[in-house]
């Protein structure tokens, strides 16, 4: 993972704020789609529709915690839906300086009621109440995953890009996700790169385009079981472009 150096607050397209990380020359979220909207449409809504709704309990792996939008928007949305089940979240995040700074981050109004959760996570890397348990893992994700047994129902896969976090986008990494995943594991990610989709496909995932009308950019859904969507024909893609390949561990 990448530790932050100089972080600059940026207003994103939906009015929510994100950060720009100088050390990797990347924002934490799409500035066009917006931090809140990206979390909601690329991760939370498909997770609710295809995995959470109707289940009494669900376990999510949030890679990586960053500013916490994916986890916080998930909690916010489940409360909006009146969800009475139990939610457990594991989230690797090496940048504990960033985590501690989130107690002062200007979150959108929808998330202000959840600031006490952020305060507890910043202090103890852990939060628990009657229906919610969150654990921040202060280690490099690959190292932690090697000793983690699972099972995980949903992965919010949201690290920095392959150019800056290559170890979190390889075929071998996605094999680790499959190992710790439930039989119907769902992976959500902002990346639409062919190499990323190939890495998931080569591990037995069905690949789908996530194209929310509210957003500028599309995203990817990958599921170990079929979804009621038009599946991307990755075999045909490979036939049309024989050089298309997944990223690999060096």
mmCIF file of C-alpha atoms in Angstrom:
data_model
loop_
_atom_site.group_PDB
_atom_site.id
_atom_site.type_symbol
_atom_site.label_atom_id
_atom_site.label_comp_id
_atom_site.label_asym_id
_atom_site.label_seq_id
_atom_site.Cartn_x
_atom_site.Cartn_y
_atom_site.Cartn_z
ATOM 1 C CA UNK A 1 0.000 0.000 0.000
ATOM 2 C CA UNK A 2 0.947 3.617 -0.371
ATOM 3 C CA UNK A 3 1.416 5.881 2.621
ATOM 4 C CA UNK A 4 0.264 9.452 2.245
ATOM 5 C CA UNK A 5 2.688 12.353 2.151
ATOM 6 C CA UNK A 6 1.076 15.713 1.423
ATOM 7 C CA UNK A 7 -2.715 15.502 1.287
ATOM 8 C CA UNK A 8 -4.861 18.274 -0.160
ATOM 9 C CA UNK A 9 -8.630 18.518 0.280
ATOM 10 C CA UNK A 10 -10.487 18.615 -3.041
ATOM 11 C CA UNK A 11 -14.143 19.352 -3.772
ATOM 12 C CA UNK A 12 -15.493 16.543 -5.967
ATOM 13 C CA UNK A 13 -18.270 16.509 -8.541
ATOM 14 C CA UNK A 14 -21.170 15.736 -6.195
ATOM 15 C CA UNK A 15 -20.145 18.325 -3.613
ATOM 16 C CA UNK A 16 -18.446 15.867 -1.256
ATOM 17 C CA UNK A 17 -14.760 16.233 -0.501
ATOM 18 C CA UNK A 18 -11.864 13.910 -1.155
ATOM 19 C CA UNK A 19 -8.091 14.157 -0.810
ATOM 20 C CA UNK A 20 -5.264 14.409 -3.315
ATOM 21 C CA UNK A 21 -2.146 12.427 -2.410
ATOM 22 C CA UNK A 22 1.039 14.048 -3.700
ATOM 23 C CA UNK A 23 3.161 10.934 -3.234
ATOM 24 C CA UNK A 24 1.181 9.015 -5.872
ATOM 25 C CA UNK A 25 -0.336 11.945 -7.791
ATOM 26 C CA UNK A 26 -3.836 10.530 -7.360
ATOM 27 C CA UNK A 27 -7.077 11.531 -5.721
ATOM 28 C CA UNK A 28 -8.698 9.040 -3.382
ATOM 29 C CA UNK A 29 -11.895 9.244 -5.451
ATOM 30 C CA UNK A 30 -13.115 10.220 -8.890
ATOM 31 C CA UNK A 31 -13.377 13.995 -8.829
ATOM 32 C CA UNK A 32 -15.939 13.835 -11.644
ATOM 33 C CA UNK A 33 -18.292 11.346 -10.010
ATOM 34 C CA UNK A 34 -17.757 12.529 -6.440
ATOM 35 C CA UNK A 35 -16.522 10.703 -3.360
ATOM 36 C CA UNK A 36 -19.945 9.986 -1.846
ATOM 37 C CA UNK A 37 -21.548 9.042 -5.163
ATOM 38 C CA UNK A 38 -18.675 6.781 -6.167
ATOM 39 C CA UNK A 39 -18.935 4.847 -2.916
ATOM 40 C CA UNK A 40 -22.710 4.600 -3.214
ATOM 41 C CA UNK A 41 -23.073 3.617 -6.866
ATOM 42 C CA UNK A 42 -19.904 1.627 -7.510
ATOM 43 C CA UNK A 43 -19.837 -0.331 -4.267
ATOM 44 C CA UNK A 44 -22.766 0.006 -1.870
ATOM 45 C CA UNK A 45 -25.789 -0.242 -4.178
ATOM 46 C CA UNK A 46 -24.636 -3.373 -6.040
ATOM 47 C CA UNK A 47 -23.621 -4.937 -2.729
ATOM 48 C CA UNK A 48 -27.092 -4.266 -1.347
ATOM 49 C CA UNK A 49 -28.917 -5.447 -4.446
ATOM 50 C CA UNK A 50 -26.969 -8.630 -5.119
ATOM 51 C CA UNK A 51 -25.764 -9.750 -1.686
ATOM 52 C CA UNK A 52 -26.986 -7.917 1.420
ATOM 53 C CA UNK A 53 -30.734 -7.437 0.989
ATOM 54 C CA UNK A 54 -32.607 -10.213 2.761
ATOM 55 C CA UNK A 55 -29.579 -11.701 4.497
ATOM 56 C CA UNK A 56 -29.301 -11.774 8.293
ATOM 57 C CA UNK A 57 -25.560 -11.117 8.318
ATOM 58 C CA UNK A 58 -22.835 -10.063 5.893
ATOM 59 C CA UNK A 59 -19.057 -9.652 6.039
ATOM 60 C CA UNK A 60 -17.304 -7.042 3.902
ATOM 61 C CA UNK A 61 -13.627 -6.564 3.093
ATOM 62 C CA UNK A 62 -12.945 -2.892 2.306
ATOM 63 C CA UNK A 63 -9.628 -2.562 0.426
ATOM 64 C CA UNK A 64 -8.414 -0.071 1.552
ATOM 65 C CA UNK A 65 -10.051 2.100 4.238
ATOM 66 C CA UNK A 66 -8.590 5.407 3.017
ATOM 67 C CA UNK A 67 -11.074 8.159 3.925
ATOM 68 C CA UNK A 68 -13.643 5.579 4.968
ATOM 69 C CA UNK A 69 -16.297 6.530 2.431
ATOM 70 C CA UNK A 70 -17.115 2.992 1.301
ATOM 71 C CA UNK A 71 -17.676 1.688 4.822
ATOM 72 C CA UNK A 72 -19.454 4.819 6.048
ATOM 73 C CA UNK A 73 -21.765 5.081 3.041
ATOM 74 C CA UNK A 74 -22.581 1.385 3.451
ATOM 75 C CA UNK A 75 -23.571 1.946 7.091
ATOM 76 C CA UNK A 76 -25.571 5.048 6.139
ATOM 77 C CA UNK A 77 -27.403 3.213 3.359
ATOM 78 C CA UNK A 78 -28.220 0.170 5.470
ATOM 79 C CA UNK A 79 -29.728 2.464 8.079
ATOM 80 C CA UNK A 80 -31.736 4.206 5.368
ATOM 81 C CA UNK A 81 -33.089 0.817 4.325
ATOM 82 C CA UNK A 82 -33.915 -0.208 7.877
ATOM 83 C CA UNK A 83 -31.587 -3.200 7.660
ATOM 84 C CA UNK A 84 -31.763 -5.217 10.880
ATOM 85 C CA UNK A 85 -29.020 -7.719 10.106
ATOM 86 C CA UNK A 86 -25.444 -7.765 11.315
ATOM 87 C CA UNK A 87 -22.568 -6.174 9.396
ATOM 88 C CA UNK A 88 -18.897 -6.966 9.894
ATOM 89 C CA UNK A 89 -16.194 -5.000 8.068
ATOM 90 C CA UNK A 90 -12.477 -5.727 7.827
ATOM 91 C CA UNK A 91 -10.377 -2.980 6.255
ATOM 92 C CA UNK A 92 -6.592 -2.868 5.828
ATOM 93 C CA UNK A 93 -5.056 0.599 6.106
ATOM 94 C CA UNK A 94 -1.361 1.181 6.675
ATOM 95 C CA UNK A 95 -1.603 4.961 6.807
ATOM 96 C CA UNK A 96 -2.601 5.386 10.436
ATOM 97 C CA UNK A 97 -1.671 9.076 10.338
ATOM 98 C CA UNK A 98 -4.365 9.523 7.706
ATOM 99 C CA UNK A 99 -6.823 7.493 9.783
ATOM 100 C CA UNK A 100 -6.294 9.659 12.858
ATOM 101 C CA UNK A 101 -6.764 12.812 10.778
ATOM 102 C CA UNK A 102 -10.245 11.713 9.696
ATOM 103 C CA UNK A 103 -11.761 12.955 12.969
ATOM 104 C CA UNK A 104 -11.498 16.437 11.411
ATOM 105 C CA UNK A 105 -12.352 15.512 7.815
ATOM 106 C CA UNK A 106 -15.246 17.503 6.257
ATOM 107 C CA UNK A 107 -17.628 14.639 5.497
ATOM 108 C CA UNK A 108 -20.946 15.381 3.743
ATOM 109 C CA UNK A 109 -24.048 15.908 5.867
ATOM 110 C CA UNK A 110 -25.284 12.361 5.263
ATOM 111 C CA UNK A 111 -22.295 10.961 7.148
ATOM 112 C CA UNK A 112 -22.004 13.399 10.057
ATOM 113 C CA UNK A 113 -23.979 11.119 12.376
ATOM 114 C CA UNK A 114 -21.277 8.489 11.817
ATOM 115 C CA UNK A 115 -18.368 10.662 12.975
ATOM 116 C CA UNK A 116 -18.362 8.935 16.406
ATOM 117 C CA UNK A 117 -17.551 5.705 14.578
ATOM 118 C CA UNK A 118 -14.592 7.393 12.872
ATOM 119 C CA UNK A 119 -13.442 8.770 16.221
ATOM 120 C CA UNK A 120 -13.482 5.307 17.747
ATOM 121 C CA UNK A 121 -11.660 3.778 14.773
ATOM 122 C CA UNK A 122 -9.012 6.506 14.847
ATOM 123 C CA UNK A 123 -8.403 5.794 18.518
ATOM 124 C CA UNK A 124 -8.640 2.011 18.704
ATOM 125 C CA UNK A 125 -8.771 0.699 15.093
ATOM 126 C CA UNK A 126 -11.969 -1.032 16.190
ATOM 127 C CA UNK A 127 -15.666 -0.291 16.579
ATOM 128 C CA UNK A 128 -18.500 -2.505 17.737
ATOM 129 C CA UNK A 129 -22.153 -2.152 18.642
ATOM 130 C CA UNK A 130 -25.119 -4.528 18.644
ATOM 131 C CA UNK A 131 -25.252 -4.965 14.856
ATOM 132 C CA UNK A 132 -21.976 -3.531 13.572
ATOM 133 C CA UNK A 133 -18.339 -4.528 13.914
ATOM 134 C CA UNK A 134 -15.463 -2.783 12.125
ATOM 135 C CA UNK A 135 -11.797 -3.722 12.370
ATOM 136 C CA UNK A 136 -9.049 -1.621 10.789
ATOM 137 C CA UNK A 137 -6.021 -3.757 9.978
ATOM 138 C CA UNK A 138 -2.867 -1.657 10.238
ATOM 139 C CA UNK A 139 -0.814 -3.916 7.988
ATOM 140 C CA UNK A 140 -0.072 -4.322 4.293
ATOM 141 C CA UNK A 141 -3.093 -5.994 2.710
ATOM 142 C CA UNK A 142 -1.346 -8.907 0.985
ATOM 143 C CA UNK A 143 0.576 -9.867 4.131
ATOM 144 C CA UNK A 144 -2.578 -9.779 6.232
ATOM 145 C CA UNK A 145 -4.648 -11.716 3.703
ATOM 146 C CA UNK A 146 -2.099 -14.540 3.690
ATOM 147 C CA UNK A 147 -3.050 -15.348 7.284
ATOM 148 C CA UNK A 148 -6.770 -14.611 7.017
ATOM 149 C CA UNK A 149 -9.236 -17.477 6.650
ATOM 150 C CA UNK A 150 -12.464 -15.624 5.833
ATOM 151 C CA UNK A 151 -15.122 -16.090 4.706
ATOM 152 C CA UNK A 152 -15.902 -12.741 3.072
ATOM 153 C CA UNK A 153 -19.177 -12.065 1.266
ATOM 154 C CA UNK A 154 -18.270 -8.800 -0.481
ATOM 155 C CA UNK A 155 -15.020 -7.050 -1.368
ATOM 156 C CA UNK A 156 -15.022 -3.313 -1.967
ATOM 157 C CA UNK A 157 -11.832 -3.227 -4.024
ATOM 158 C CA UNK A 158 -10.755 0.410 -3.994
ATOM 159 C CA UNK A 159 -6.975 0.831 -3.670
ATOM 160 C CA UNK A 160 -4.888 3.292 -5.637
ATOM 161 C CA UNK A 161 -4.437 2.435 -9.318
ATOM 162 C CA UNK A 162 -2.339 -0.471 -10.633
ATOM 163 C CA UNK A 163 0.424 2.003 -11.457
ATOM 164 C CA UNK A 164 0.807 2.835 -7.757
ATOM 165 C CA UNK A 165 -0.496 -0.295 -6.014
ATOM 166 C CA UNK A 166 0.363 -3.057 -8.532
ATOM 167 C CA UNK A 167 0.433 -5.781 -5.867
ATOM 168 C CA UNK A 168 -3.309 -5.314 -5.281
ATOM 169 C CA UNK A 169 -4.329 -5.897 -8.904
ATOM 170 C CA UNK A 170 -2.616 -9.127 -9.933
ATOM 171 C CA UNK A 171 -4.006 -12.548 -10.803
ATOM 172 C CA UNK A 172 -2.334 -13.958 -7.704
ATOM 173 C CA UNK A 173 -3.946 -11.309 -5.511
ATOM 174 C CA UNK A 174 -7.396 -12.056 -6.884
ATOM 175 C CA UNK A 175 -6.719 -15.737 -6.177
ATOM 176 C CA UNK A 176 -6.287 -14.757 -2.528
ATOM 177 C CA UNK A 177 -9.638 -12.979 -2.584
ATOM 178 C CA UNK A 178 -11.249 -16.105 -4.002
ATOM 179 C CA UNK A 179 -9.603 -18.235 -1.308
ATOM 180 C CA UNK A 180 -11.067 -16.175 1.533
ATOM 181 C CA UNK A 181 -14.376 -15.560 -0.211
ATOM 182 C CA UNK A 182 -17.725 -17.199 0.266
ATOM 183 C CA UNK A 183 -18.975 -19.392 -2.576
ATOM 184 C CA UNK A 184 -20.880 -16.409 -3.995
ATOM 185 C CA UNK A 185 -18.218 -13.755 -3.348
ATOM 186 C CA UNK A 186 -18.939 -10.399 -4.989
ATOM 187 C CA UNK A 187 -16.122 -7.973 -5.822
ATOM 188 C CA UNK A 188 -16.882 -4.350 -6.681
ATOM 189 C CA UNK A 189 -14.207 -2.092 -8.153
ATOM 190 C CA UNK A 190 -13.878 1.196 -9.995
ATOM 191 C CA UNK A 191 -11.400 -0.264 -12.491
ATOM 192 C CA UNK A 192 -12.584 -1.263 -15.960
ATOM 193 C CA UNK A 193 -9.104 -2.164 -17.234
ATOM 194 C CA UNK A 194 -8.959 -5.338 -19.314
ATOM 195 C CA UNK A 195 -5.932 -6.570 -17.351
ATOM 196 C CA UNK A 196 -7.866 -6.268 -14.090
ATOM 197 C CA UNK A 197 -10.919 -8.014 -15.488
ATOM 198 C CA UNK A 198 -8.729 -10.768 -16.936
ATOM 199 C CA UNK A 199 -7.163 -11.362 -13.524
ATOM 200 C CA UNK A 200 -10.592 -11.816 -11.999
ATOM 201 C CA UNK A 201 -11.882 -13.927 -14.897
ATOM 202 C CA UNK A 202 -8.855 -16.225 -14.736
ATOM 203 C CA UNK A 203 -9.827 -16.943 -11.123
ATOM 204 C CA UNK A 204 -13.339 -18.038 -12.031
ATOM 205 C CA UNK A 205 -15.238 -14.783 -11.594
ATOM 206 C CA UNK A 206 -18.082 -13.760 -13.889
ATOM 207 C CA UNK A 207 -17.443 -10.199 -15.090
ATOM 208 C CA UNK A 208 -20.065 -7.480 -15.475
ATOM 209 C CA UNK A 209 -20.145 -3.807 -16.388
ATOM 210 C CA UNK A 210 -21.505 -1.572 -13.631
ATOM 211 C CA UNK A 211 -22.811 1.468 -15.494
ATOM 212 C CA UNK A 212 -24.720 3.743 -13.082
ATOM 213 C CA UNK A 213 -26.680 6.446 -14.891
ATOM 214 C CA UNK A 214 -25.824 8.924 -12.135
ATOM 215 C CA UNK A 215 -22.075 8.652 -12.746
ATOM 216 C CA UNK A 216 -19.692 9.686 -15.505
ATOM 217 C CA UNK A 217 -17.475 6.607 -15.220
ATOM 218 C CA UNK A 218 -18.518 2.967 -15.314
ATOM 219 C CA UNK A 219 -17.103 0.283 -13.027
ATOM 220 C CA UNK A 220 -16.806 -3.495 -12.679
ATOM 221 C CA UNK A 221 -18.679 -6.195 -10.794
ATOM 222 C CA UNK A 222 -17.106 -9.635 -10.439
ATOM 223 C CA UNK A 223 -19.040 -12.529 -8.924
ATOM 224 C CA UNK A 224 -18.281 -16.199 -8.347
ATOM 225 C CA UNK A 225 -21.941 -16.902 -9.127
ATOM 226 C CA UNK A 226 -24.064 -15.596 -11.973
ATOM 227 C CA UNK A 227 -25.805 -12.235 -11.603
ATOM 228 C CA UNK A 228 -29.006 -11.205 -13.439
ATOM 229 C CA UNK A 229 -26.975 -8.975 -15.755
ATOM 230 C CA UNK A 230 -25.404 -9.251 -19.199
ATOM 231 C CA UNK A 231 -22.067 -10.955 -18.632
ATOM 232 C CA UNK A 232 -18.983 -9.658 -20.428
ATOM 233 C CA UNK A 233 -17.617 -12.348 -22.758
ATOM 234 C CA UNK A 234 -13.988 -12.430 -21.626
ATOM 235 C CA UNK A 235 -13.208 -15.430 -23.860
ATOM 236 C CA UNK A 236 -14.258 -13.394 -26.890
ATOM 237 C CA UNK A 237 -12.207 -10.444 -25.667
ATOM 238 C CA UNK A 238 -9.171 -12.703 -25.470
ATOM 239 C CA UNK A 239 -9.827 -14.048 -28.963
ATOM 240 C CA UNK A 240 -10.085 -10.544 -30.368
ATOM 241 C CA UNK A 241 -6.990 -9.386 -28.506
ATOM 242 C CA UNK A 242 -4.608 -12.335 -27.966
ATOM 243 C CA UNK A 243 -2.129 -10.070 -26.161
ATOM 244 C CA UNK A 244 -4.677 -9.227 -23.449
ATOM 245 C CA UNK A 245 -3.398 -10.625 -20.184
ATOM 246 C CA UNK A 246 -3.754 -10.209 -16.460
ATOM 247 C CA UNK A 247 -1.244 -8.451 -14.251
ATOM 248 C CA UNK A 248 1.097 -10.844 -12.444
ATOM 249 C CA UNK A 249 3.203 -10.806 -9.307
ATOM 250 C CA UNK A 250 6.812 -10.059 -10.170
#
